[in-house]
Short mmCIF file of C-alpha atoms in Angstrom, two decimals:
data_model
loop_
_atom_site.label_atom_id
_atom_site.label_comp_id
_atom_site.label_asym_id
_atom_site.label_seq_id
_atom_site.Cartn_x
_atom_site.Cartn_y
_atom_site.Cartn_z
CA MET A 1 72.20 86.36 82.95
CA VAL A 2 75.81 85.20 82.98
CA LEU A 3 76.61 87.38 79.97
CA ILE A 4 74.91 90.40 81.53
CA PHE A 5 76.71 89.85 84.84
CA CYS A 6 80.09 89.45 83.13
CA THR A 7 79.53 92.59 81.08
CA PHE A 8 78.63 94.48 84.24
CA LEU A 9 81.66 93.09 86.08
CA ILE A 10 84.06 94.08 83.31
CA THR A 11 82.56 97.57 83.14
CA PHE A 12 82.79 97.92 86.92
CA MET A 13 86.41 96.77 87.02
CA MET A 14 87.33 99.25 84.31
CA ALA A 15 85.63 102.01 86.26
CA VAL A 16 87.48 101.31 89.49
CA THR A 17 90.91 100.78 87.96
CA PHE A 18 91.09 103.46 85.26
CA VAL A 19 91.37 106.67 87.25
CA PRO A 20 94.05 108.81 85.63
CA ALA A 21 92.78 112.06 87.15
CA GLU A 22 93.17 110.70 90.68
CA LYS A 23 96.38 108.94 89.79
CA ALA A 24 98.11 112.21 88.97
CA LYS A 25 96.76 114.15 91.94
CA ALA A 26 99.51 115.33 94.30
CA ALA A 27 99.20 114.80 98.04
CA ALA A 28 97.03 117.60 99.44
CA GLY A 29 98.95 120.56 100.83
CA SER A 30 102.31 119.11 99.79
CA VAL A 31 105.27 120.70 98.05
CA VAL A 32 104.15 119.12 94.79
CA SER A 33 100.53 120.26 95.15
CA GLN A 34 101.79 123.79 95.83
CA ASN A 35 104.32 123.91 92.99
CA GLY A 36 103.04 121.40 90.44
CA GLN A 37 104.85 120.52 87.24
CA LEU A 38 108.29 122.10 87.27
CA ARG A 39 109.87 123.55 84.16
CA VAL A 40 112.99 125.36 83.03
CA SER A 41 112.83 129.09 82.34
CA GLY A 42 116.15 130.45 81.12
CA SER A 43 118.72 129.32 83.66
CA ASN A 44 116.16 128.76 86.44
CA LEU A 45 114.02 125.90 87.68
CA VAL A 46 110.52 127.30 88.18
CA ASN A 47 107.17 126.04 89.44
CA GLN A 48 103.82 125.99 87.68
CA ALA A 49 103.36 129.71 88.48
CA GLY A 50 106.72 130.63 86.97
CA GLN A 51 108.39 131.28 90.35
CA THR A 52 111.95 130.11 90.91
CA ILE A 53 112.08 127.11 93.24
CA GLN A 54 115.05 125.63 95.06
CA LEU A 55 114.79 121.92 95.78
CA LYS A 56 116.87 120.47 98.61
CA GLY A 57 117.17 116.79 99.32
CA MET A 58 119.12 113.61 99.87
CA SER A 59 120.53 110.97 97.58
CA SER A 60 120.73 107.38 98.65
CA HIS A 61 124.02 105.57 98.34
CA GLY A 62 123.92 102.71 95.82
CA THR A 63 120.63 100.88 96.20
CA GLN A 64 122.47 97.56 95.87
CA TRP A 65 124.50 98.33 99.02
CA PHE A 66 122.35 100.58 101.19
CA GLY A 67 118.87 100.08 99.78
CA GLN A 68 117.47 99.52 103.27
CA TYR A 69 117.49 103.30 103.78
CA VAL A 70 115.28 103.87 100.73
CA ASN A 71 111.75 103.53 102.08
CA TYR A 72 108.62 105.50 102.90
CA ASP A 73 109.43 105.93 106.60
CA SER A 74 112.94 107.31 106.11
CA MET A 75 111.73 109.65 103.38
CA LYS A 76 108.84 110.85 105.53
CA TRP A 77 111.23 111.60 108.39
CA LEU A 78 113.48 113.53 106.03
CA ARG A 79 110.50 115.47 104.72
CA ASP A 80 108.97 116.26 108.11
CA ASN A 81 112.11 116.77 110.20
CA TRP A 82 114.74 117.96 107.74
CA GLY A 83 112.54 119.84 105.27
CA MET A 84 113.49 117.59 102.33
CA ASN A 85 111.47 118.21 99.19
CA VAL A 86 113.33 115.99 96.70
CA PHE A 87 114.83 112.49 96.97
CA ARG A 88 117.22 110.66 94.65
CA PRO A 89 117.47 106.86 94.69
CA ALA A 90 120.90 106.11 93.20
CA MET A 91 120.55 103.05 90.98
CA PHE A 92 124.04 102.09 89.81
CA THR A 93 124.38 100.49 86.40
CA GLN A 94 127.53 98.48 87.23
CA ASP A 95 128.96 97.17 90.53
CA GLY A 96 126.02 94.90 91.21
CA GLY A 97 123.53 97.45 89.97
CA TYR A 98 120.87 97.28 87.26
CA ILE A 99 122.94 95.66 84.50
CA ASN A 100 123.74 92.65 86.70
CA ASP A 101 120.56 92.80 88.77
CA PRO A 102 117.57 94.39 87.01
CA SER A 103 115.52 93.94 90.18
CA GLN A 104 117.28 97.07 91.48
CA LYS A 105 114.61 99.02 89.63
CA ASN A 106 112.12 97.82 92.25
CA LYS A 107 113.87 99.95 94.86
CA VAL A 108 113.57 102.92 92.50
CA LYS A 109 109.87 102.22 92.13
CA GLU A 110 109.51 102.05 95.90
CA ALA A 111 111.15 105.46 96.23
CA VAL A 112 109.01 106.99 93.50
CA GLN A 113 105.80 105.69 95.06
CA ALA A 114 106.87 107.00 98.46
CA ALA A 115 107.60 110.40 96.93
CA ILE A 116 104.17 110.44 95.29
CA ASP A 117 102.50 109.52 98.57
CA LEU A 118 104.51 112.16 100.46
CA GLY A 119 104.03 114.88 97.85
CA ILE A 120 107.73 115.50 97.20
CA TYR A 121 109.82 115.41 94.04
CA VAL A 122 111.98 112.41 93.10
CA ILE A 123 114.94 112.01 90.74
CA ILE A 124 115.20 108.70 88.91
CA ASP A 125 118.98 108.32 88.64
CA TRP A 126 120.67 106.11 86.02
CA HIS A 127 123.94 106.05 87.94
CA VAL A 128 126.64 105.89 85.27
CA LEU A 129 130.06 105.70 86.91
CA GLY A 130 132.40 102.73 86.41
CA GLU A 131 131.70 102.36 82.69
CA LYS A 132 132.72 106.00 82.06
CA ASP A 133 130.81 106.30 78.76
CA PRO A 134 127.00 106.30 79.03
CA ASN A 135 126.77 104.76 75.56
CA ILE A 136 128.07 101.43 76.92
CA TYR A 137 124.59 100.63 78.26
CA LYS A 138 122.59 102.97 76.06
CA GLU A 139 120.06 100.39 74.91
CA GLN A 140 119.43 99.27 78.49
CA ALA A 141 119.00 102.92 79.49
CA LYS A 142 116.42 103.44 76.76
CA GLY A 143 114.48 100.40 77.92
CA PHE A 144 114.65 101.46 81.56
CA PHE A 145 113.52 105.02 80.93
CA ARG A 146 110.78 103.84 78.58
CA GLU A 147 109.40 101.73 81.42
CA MET A 148 109.74 104.52 84.01
CA ALA A 149 108.15 107.14 81.77
CA THR A 150 105.25 104.81 81.00
CA LEU A 151 104.65 104.20 84.69
CA TYR A 152 104.97 107.81 85.84
CA LYS A 153 104.02 109.97 82.87
CA ASP A 154 101.08 111.50 84.75
CA TYR A 155 103.07 112.54 87.82
CA PRO A 156 104.69 115.97 88.18
CA ASN A 157 106.81 114.54 91.03
CA VAL A 158 109.18 112.71 88.69
CA ILE A 159 112.49 114.06 87.36
CA TYR A 160 114.73 111.94 85.13
CA GLU A 161 118.54 111.92 85.46
CA ILE A 162 119.83 110.01 82.47
CA CYS A 163 123.57 109.70 83.23
CA ASN A 164 125.05 110.41 86.63
CA GLU A 165 128.79 110.95 86.10
CA PRO A 166 130.33 110.33 82.68
CA ASN A 167 134.09 110.39 83.14
CA GLY A 168 137.45 109.40 81.72
CA TYR A 169 137.46 109.59 77.93
CA ALA A 170 133.73 110.46 77.71
CA THR A 171 133.35 114.06 76.50
CA TRP A 172 130.27 116.18 76.02
CA ASN A 173 130.51 116.56 72.24
CA GLY A 174 131.84 113.10 71.48
CA HIS A 175 129.82 110.89 73.81
CA ILE A 176 127.38 112.49 76.24
CA LYS A 177 125.38 114.73 73.94
CA PRO A 178 124.94 111.98 71.30
CA TYR A 179 123.76 109.63 74.05
CA ALA A 180 121.29 112.20 75.37
CA GLU A 181 119.94 112.80 71.87
CA GLU A 182 118.89 109.15 71.75
CA VAL A 183 117.61 108.71 75.30
CA ILE A 184 115.68 111.97 75.70
CA PRO A 185 113.28 111.26 72.79
CA VAL A 186 112.34 107.94 74.43
CA ILE A 187 111.21 109.81 77.54
CA ARG A 188 109.70 112.76 75.68
CA SER A 189 107.52 110.53 73.50
CA ILE A 190 105.76 109.36 76.67
CA ALA A 191 106.32 112.10 79.27
CA PRO A 192 106.61 115.35 77.31
CA ASN A 193 106.89 117.80 80.22
CA ASN A 194 109.00 116.32 83.02
CA ILE A 195 112.42 117.76 83.80
CA ILE A 196 115.33 115.74 82.37
CA ILE A 197 118.80 116.19 83.85
CA VAL A 198 121.90 115.33 81.83
CA GLY A 199 125.32 114.60 83.31
CA THR A 200 128.46 116.30 82.04
CA GLY A 201 132.08 115.24 81.57
CA THR A 202 134.77 114.62 84.22
CA TRP A 203 132.36 113.29 86.83
CA SER A 204 129.81 116.02 86.01
CA GLN A 205 132.18 118.95 86.38
CA ASP A 206 132.35 120.06 82.73
CA VAL A 207 129.06 121.93 82.63
CA HIS A 208 130.75 124.72 80.66
CA ASP A 209 131.17 122.33 77.72
CA ALA A 210 127.45 121.56 77.71
CA ALA A 211 126.65 125.27 77.85
CA ASP A 212 128.72 125.85 74.72
CA ASN A 213 126.81 123.17 72.81
CA PRO A 214 123.47 122.63 74.56
CA LEU A 215 120.71 120.21 73.71
CA SER A 216 117.77 121.57 71.73
CA TYR A 217 114.99 120.12 73.88
CA SER A 218 112.94 122.06 76.43
CA ASN A 219 112.99 121.48 80.19
CA ILE A 220 116.56 120.19 80.21
CA MET A 221 118.97 120.78 83.07
CA TYR A 222 122.68 119.99 83.29
CA THR A 223 124.45 118.33 86.18
CA THR A 224 127.28 119.64 88.30
CA HIS A 225 128.67 117.55 91.16
CA PHE A 226 131.04 118.83 93.82
CA TYR A 227 132.78 117.62 96.95
CA ALA A 228 133.62 120.53 99.20
CA GLY A 229 137.13 119.38 100.15
CA THR A 230 138.19 119.11 96.50
CA HIS A 231 136.12 121.49 94.39
CA GLY A 232 135.90 125.23 94.89
CA GLN A 233 135.87 128.51 93.02
CA LEU A 234 136.88 127.07 89.64
CA LEU A 235 133.77 124.91 89.57
CA ARG A 236 131.57 127.76 90.80
CA ASP A 237 132.93 129.88 87.96
CA ARG A 238 131.99 127.14 85.49
CA ILE A 239 128.44 127.08 86.83
CA ASP A 240 128.16 130.86 86.56
CA TYR A 241 129.49 130.69 83.01
CA ALA A 242 126.97 128.01 82.05
CA ARG A 243 124.08 129.99 83.51
CA SER A 244 125.26 133.12 81.71
CA LYS A 245 124.84 131.13 78.49
CA GLY A 246 121.22 130.46 79.44
CA VAL A 247 121.33 126.85 80.62
CA ALA A 248 119.95 125.55 83.92
CA VAL A 249 122.10 123.64 86.43
CA PHE A 250 121.02 121.11 89.06
CA ILE A 251 123.46 119.89 91.73
CA THR A 252 122.23 116.30 91.82
CA GLU A 253 125.11 115.20 94.04
CA TRP A 254 127.42 116.96 96.46
CA GLY A 255 129.31 115.99 99.58
CA THR A 256 130.92 117.61 102.60
CA SER A 257 133.97 115.37 102.08
CA ASP A 258 136.68 115.38 99.45
CA ALA A 259 136.07 113.68 96.10
CA SER A 260 136.88 110.25 97.54
CA GLY A 261 133.79 110.53 99.73
CA ASP A 262 135.84 109.97 102.86
CA GLY A 263 138.21 112.85 103.67
CA GLY A 264 136.84 115.57 105.93
CA PRO A 265 134.15 116.68 106.46
CA PHE A 266 135.03 120.15 105.18
CA LEU A 267 132.21 122.15 106.73
CA ALA A 268 133.58 125.66 106.18
CA GLU A 269 134.03 124.92 102.49
CA SER A 270 130.59 123.30 102.42
CA GLN A 271 129.10 126.48 103.87
CA GLN A 272 130.72 128.50 101.07
CA TRP A 273 128.93 126.25 98.62
CA MET A 274 125.63 126.52 100.51
CA ASP A 275 125.79 130.31 100.44
CA TYR A 276 126.58 130.22 96.73
CA LEU A 277 123.69 127.87 95.90
CA THR A 278 121.23 129.77 98.09
CA ASN A 279 122.13 133.10 96.49
CA ARG A 280 121.47 131.64 93.05
CA GLN A 281 118.53 129.46 94.10
CA LEU A 282 120.20 126.36 92.67
CA SER A 283 118.69 123.03 93.65
CA TRP A 284 120.81 120.40 95.34
CA VAL A 285 120.89 116.80 96.56
CA ASN A 286 123.40 115.64 99.17
CA TRP A 287 125.40 112.41 99.03
CA SER A 288 124.46 110.27 100.88
CA LEU A 289 121.77 108.65 103.02
CA CYS A 290 123.65 105.69 104.45
CA ASP A 291 125.59 104.55 107.50
CA LYS A 292 128.81 103.74 105.65
CA THR A 293 131.95 104.56 107.61
CA GLU A 294 132.97 107.56 105.52
CA ALA A 295 132.85 111.33 105.97
CA SER A 296 130.13 111.98 103.40
CA ALA A 297 127.63 109.56 104.99
CA ALA A 298 124.76 111.28 106.80
CA LEU A 299 124.16 108.51 109.33
CA ALA A 300 126.30 106.97 112.04
CA PRO A 301 126.95 103.22 111.79
CA GLY A 302 123.93 101.23 112.88
CA ALA A 303 121.41 104.06 112.47
CA SER A 304 117.85 102.90 111.91
CA PRO A 305 116.78 102.45 108.29
CA TYR A 306 113.44 104.07 109.10
CA GLY A 307 114.19 107.60 110.33
CA GLY A 308 113.69 108.90 113.85
CA TRP A 309 117.40 109.75 114.07
CA SER A 310 118.72 111.58 117.12
CA ASP A 311 121.80 113.78 116.84
CA ALA A 312 123.84 110.84 118.15
CA GLN A 313 122.76 108.83 115.10
CA LEU A 314 123.88 111.54 112.69
CA THR A 315 127.42 112.21 111.53
CA ALA A 316 128.88 115.71 111.46
CA SER A 317 127.97 115.77 107.78
CA GLY A 318 124.41 114.63 108.49
CA LYS A 319 123.83 117.33 111.09
CA PHE A 320 125.29 120.00 108.82
CA VAL A 321 123.14 118.96 105.87
CA ARG A 322 120.01 118.65 107.99
CA ASP A 323 120.42 122.19 109.30
CA ARG A 324 121.08 123.62 105.85
CA MET A 325 118.13 121.77 104.41
CA LYS A 326 115.85 123.22 107.06
CA ALA A 327 116.95 126.77 106.34
CA GLY A 328 114.51 128.12 103.81
CA SER A 329 113.06 124.79 102.75
CA THR A 330 109.51 124.81 101.50
CA PRO A 331 107.50 123.23 104.32
CA PRO A 332 105.58 120.07 103.45
CA GLY A 333 102.54 120.75 105.60
CA ASP A 334 98.94 121.68 104.88
CA GLY A 335 99.08 125.43 105.53
CA ILE A 336 97.63 126.73 108.81
CA VAL A 337 95.24 124.20 110.32
CA SER A 338 93.61 125.62 113.43
CA GLY A 339 94.23 123.61 116.58
CA LYS A 340 97.19 121.67 115.21
CA THR A 341 100.70 121.55 116.66
CA TYR A 342 103.59 123.10 114.73
CA LYS A 343 107.27 123.73 115.02
CA LEU A 344 108.41 127.10 113.67
CA VAL A 345 111.82 127.11 111.99
CA ASN A 346 113.49 130.41 111.16
CA VAL A 347 114.50 130.69 107.51
CA GLY A 348 117.64 132.70 108.22
CA SER A 349 119.13 130.35 110.79
CA GLY A 350 117.42 127.00 110.27
CA LYS A 351 116.78 126.95 114.03
CA ALA A 352 113.51 126.43 115.86
CA LEU A 353 111.44 128.88 117.92
CA ASP A 354 112.24 127.73 121.46
CA VAL A 355 111.47 128.52 125.10
CA ASN A 356 114.71 129.00 127.01
CA ALA A 357 115.55 125.99 129.20
CA ALA A 358 112.05 124.60 128.56
CA GLY A 359 110.74 127.19 131.01
CA THR A 360 107.11 127.17 132.10
CA ALA A 361 106.91 130.35 134.21
CA ASP A 362 105.36 133.57 132.98
CA GLY A 363 108.12 135.61 131.37
CA SER A 364 110.25 132.65 130.25
CA ASN A 365 112.26 133.91 127.31
CA VAL A 366 111.77 132.90 123.68
CA GLN A 367 114.85 132.30 121.53
CA ILE A 368 116.05 130.18 118.63
CA TRP A 369 117.75 126.82 119.15
CA ASP A 370 118.68 123.69 117.22
CA ASP A 371 115.58 121.63 116.48
CA ASN A 372 115.43 119.01 119.23
CA GLY A 373 111.84 117.80 119.06
CA THR A 374 110.95 118.82 122.62
CA GLY A 375 107.77 120.50 123.82
CA ALA A 376 109.73 123.72 124.28
CA GLN A 377 109.71 123.97 120.47
CA GLN A 378 106.13 122.88 119.79
CA TRP A 379 103.25 125.32 119.43
CA VAL A 380 99.51 124.87 119.01
CA ILE A 381 98.19 127.47 116.56
CA THR A 382 94.49 128.26 116.93
CA ASP A 383 92.29 130.65 114.96
CA VAL A 384 90.74 133.20 117.33
CA GLY A 385 88.87 135.16 114.66
CA GLY A 386 89.54 138.42 112.88
CA GLY A 387 92.42 136.92 110.94
CA LEU A 388 94.39 136.35 114.16
CA TYR A 389 95.80 133.27 115.89
CA LYS A 390 96.96 132.41 119.37
CA VAL A 391 100.22 130.45 119.56
CA ILE A 392 100.41 128.25 122.66
CA ASN A 393 103.54 126.41 123.76
CA THR A 394 102.76 122.75 124.42
CA ASN A 395 105.28 122.37 127.24
CA SER A 396 103.96 125.26 129.35
CA ASN A 397 100.46 125.80 127.91
CA LYS A 398 101.35 129.51 127.75
CA GLY A 399 101.01 131.92 124.88
CA LEU A 400 103.57 133.56 122.63
CA ASP A 401 103.54 137.06 124.10
CA VAL A 402 105.13 140.45 123.38
CA ALA A 403 106.32 142.46 126.39
CA GLY A 404 106.12 145.88 124.69
CA THR A 405 105.23 147.83 121.57
CA VAL A 406 108.49 149.32 120.26
CA ASN A 407 111.14 147.80 118.01
CA GLY A 408 113.17 145.34 120.06
CA SER A 409 110.38 144.52 122.51
CA ASN A 410 111.02 141.08 123.94
CA VAL A 411 109.03 137.98 123.05
CA GLN A 412 108.27 135.59 125.90
CA ILE A 413 105.62 133.14 127.07
CA TRP A 414 102.80 134.24 129.37
CA SER A 415 99.52 132.85 130.62
CA TYR A 416 97.08 133.41 127.79
CA GLY A 417 94.66 136.25 128.49
CA GLY A 418 93.44 137.10 125.01
CA GLY A 419 95.22 140.44 124.63
CA LEU A 420 96.29 141.60 121.19
CA ASN A 421 99.91 141.27 122.29
CA GLN A 422 99.22 137.50 122.39
CA LYS A 423 97.50 137.31 119.01
CA TRP A 424 99.26 137.04 115.68
CA SER A 425 98.40 137.30 112.03
CA ILE A 426 100.24 134.61 110.07
CA VAL A 427 100.91 135.76 106.53
CA SER A 428 102.39 133.78 103.64
CA VAL A 429 105.47 135.43 102.15
CA GLY A 430 105.89 132.91 99.32
CA GLY A 431 108.08 129.88 98.95
CA GLY A 432 106.15 128.16 101.72
CA SER A 433 107.32 130.60 104.42
CA TYR A 434 105.33 132.88 106.73
CA LYS A 435 105.73 136.02 108.79
CA LEU A 436 104.03 136.40 112.18
CA ILE A 437 102.71 139.90 112.83
CA ALA A 438 101.86 140.98 116.37
CA GLY A 439 98.20 141.90 116.71
CA HIS A 440 98.77 144.98 118.89
CA ASN A 441 101.26 146.92 116.80
CA GLY A 442 101.84 145.30 113.39
CA ARG A 443 105.48 144.45 114.01
CA ALA A 444 107.00 141.13 112.95
CA LEU A 445 108.38 138.22 114.96
CA ASP A 446 112.10 138.73 114.44
CA VAL A 447 115.44 137.10 115.31
CA ASN A 448 117.66 139.75 116.86
CA ALA A 449 120.19 141.11 114.34
CA GLY A 450 119.49 138.15 112.05
CA GLY A 451 121.52 135.95 114.40
CA THR A 452 122.05 132.26 113.79
CA ALA A 453 123.59 131.05 117.06
CA ASN A 454 121.75 128.97 119.62
CA GLY A 455 120.18 131.27 122.20
CA THR A 456 119.76 134.28 119.92
CA ASN A 457 116.88 136.33 121.26
CA VAL A 458 113.52 136.67 119.56
CA GLN A 459 111.84 140.08 119.52
CA ILE A 460 109.47 142.17 117.42
CA TRP A 461 110.66 144.60 114.76
CA ASP A 462 109.28 146.58 111.86
CA ASP A 463 108.32 144.21 109.04
CA ASN A 464 111.34 144.30 106.71
CA GLY A 465 111.04 141.12 104.64
CA THR A 466 114.36 139.65 105.75
CA ASN A 467 114.93 135.99 106.51
CA ALA A 468 115.17 136.89 110.20
CA GLN A 469 111.39 137.41 110.01
CA LYS A 470 110.47 134.42 107.86
CA TRP A 471 109.37 131.15 109.44
CA ASN A 472 108.64 127.72 108.06
CA LEU A 473 105.74 126.02 109.82
CA TYR A 474 105.90 122.24 110.12
CA LYS A 475 102.68 120.53 111.20
CA LEU A 476 103.43 117.78 113.73
CA ASN A 477 100.02 116.17 114.11
#
C-alpha cells in the first residue's frame, strides 16, 4: 500500500507541476497575447502576424539604488495608466550591481514575473557601463544569461539585452562583436527565438559600425541610446544609415535631459526625437523610473514606489514621457467587454475623451483633455445589439451623442434615449486602436483638425483613417 500510495503521489506531483503549455500562456487579452513572439524582419520589429510593432516603456534606474520602484504594482500602473507595453529592469554589473551582489538578479526575476503576469514585454538588461568593455565580465554574463534563458525559454515576453553601453576603448569590431558571438549562442541554445539586443560603441551611439559588420544570427537588434539635450540629427542619421543596411534598431534607453542625466529637461528636442521614432515605428524605453533629484527622473522625490502617481508626483520629464507613451500605445485591455468602464485616449494627441468642466447637463460639450482619472473621462460601453454600443459617461450617466448628421456636427452628452445618434460601432483599426462610427450616418468620432491642445473639440467627420479618429480603449474595471 505504501509503495502504491508513493507511486501515486509522485505521479500526481509531476502532473500538477509540469505544465509547460500553461506556463507559456500569455495573460488573456494582453499586448503579449495579441502580438505573441516578436521577431526581426529586415529593419523592423514585427509581431507574430508579421506586422510592425512599436514598443514603448520605462527603464528602472539601477536596481541596487532604486529597486523599490521595480514591482508588480508600479508596472501595472504604468501599463494601465501610461500605456506601457515593455519594461526594462536595469541590472548594473559594477557599482554595487551583479558582480558584487549577485542577489540583484532577484529584482530582475521579480520584474520578469510581473511582466508575465501583466502580459507585457520585458528586457533583461546586463547593464555594462563602468567597465567599458563587456568582455571584462563575459563569463559572468554567460552564466547569468544561461540561467535567465533556462527560466524563461517558454515565454514570448522576454527580450535579452546583453551589453547596455560599451564605451571608451571598446569598439564594435575589436570588442563588442566578439563578445556577442560568445554570449548569443548561450542564449540561442536554450531560447532559440527570443529577441536579443546588442549594445554598440561610445555608449551605444555607434550603431553605424554594427551595421557595417553585423552579426549573423537571426532576431538580433542593435542598441542606440540618446539624451535629447546632447544628441540630435547626427545620431538620427546614423540610425537611418543602419536601417538602410538592413539592421533593426531598438532605443533601449533615452532621456529628456542631456547625457549627464541631469541637465534640462529638453522637451522640444525630445519631441523631435518622438516624432522621428514614431514615423519609423522604432521601439523605445525611457530612462528612468526613479525619484532621484535629476532631470531625467520620471518621479518627484518621495513618490510612492507602487504607482498611483498624481501629476504633482511626476517631474516635467515624467509627464512628458507619460503623454507620449499614451499616444498610439497598444492598449493592454481585453477588447470590448460589454458593461465595463473605459477611458478613451486619442492616438493623435494622447489626450482623453472628456466632458467639458465635468458637466452633467444635456448638451455639455465633449472635448479632449489630459488624462486626469475623473468621471468626466470614464465611459461605460454596453452592447445594444446589431453591432452597436451605447457609451455612457459615468459622471453624468448621459450618453455620447451627436447633435447633427453633417461633417463637423458636434459631439456632446445627452440623456440616453436609444436613438442611432447615440449608438456607435466600435471597429478595430489594428495596433490595438479603434474607431467609433456613429450609428445614424457612418461618420467617425473625430478630434477637430487633428488638434492636440486641451479643450480641442470633438465632432464627427468622414472616416479618413487619421490618428484624429483613432482611439485606444483602456478598461478600468
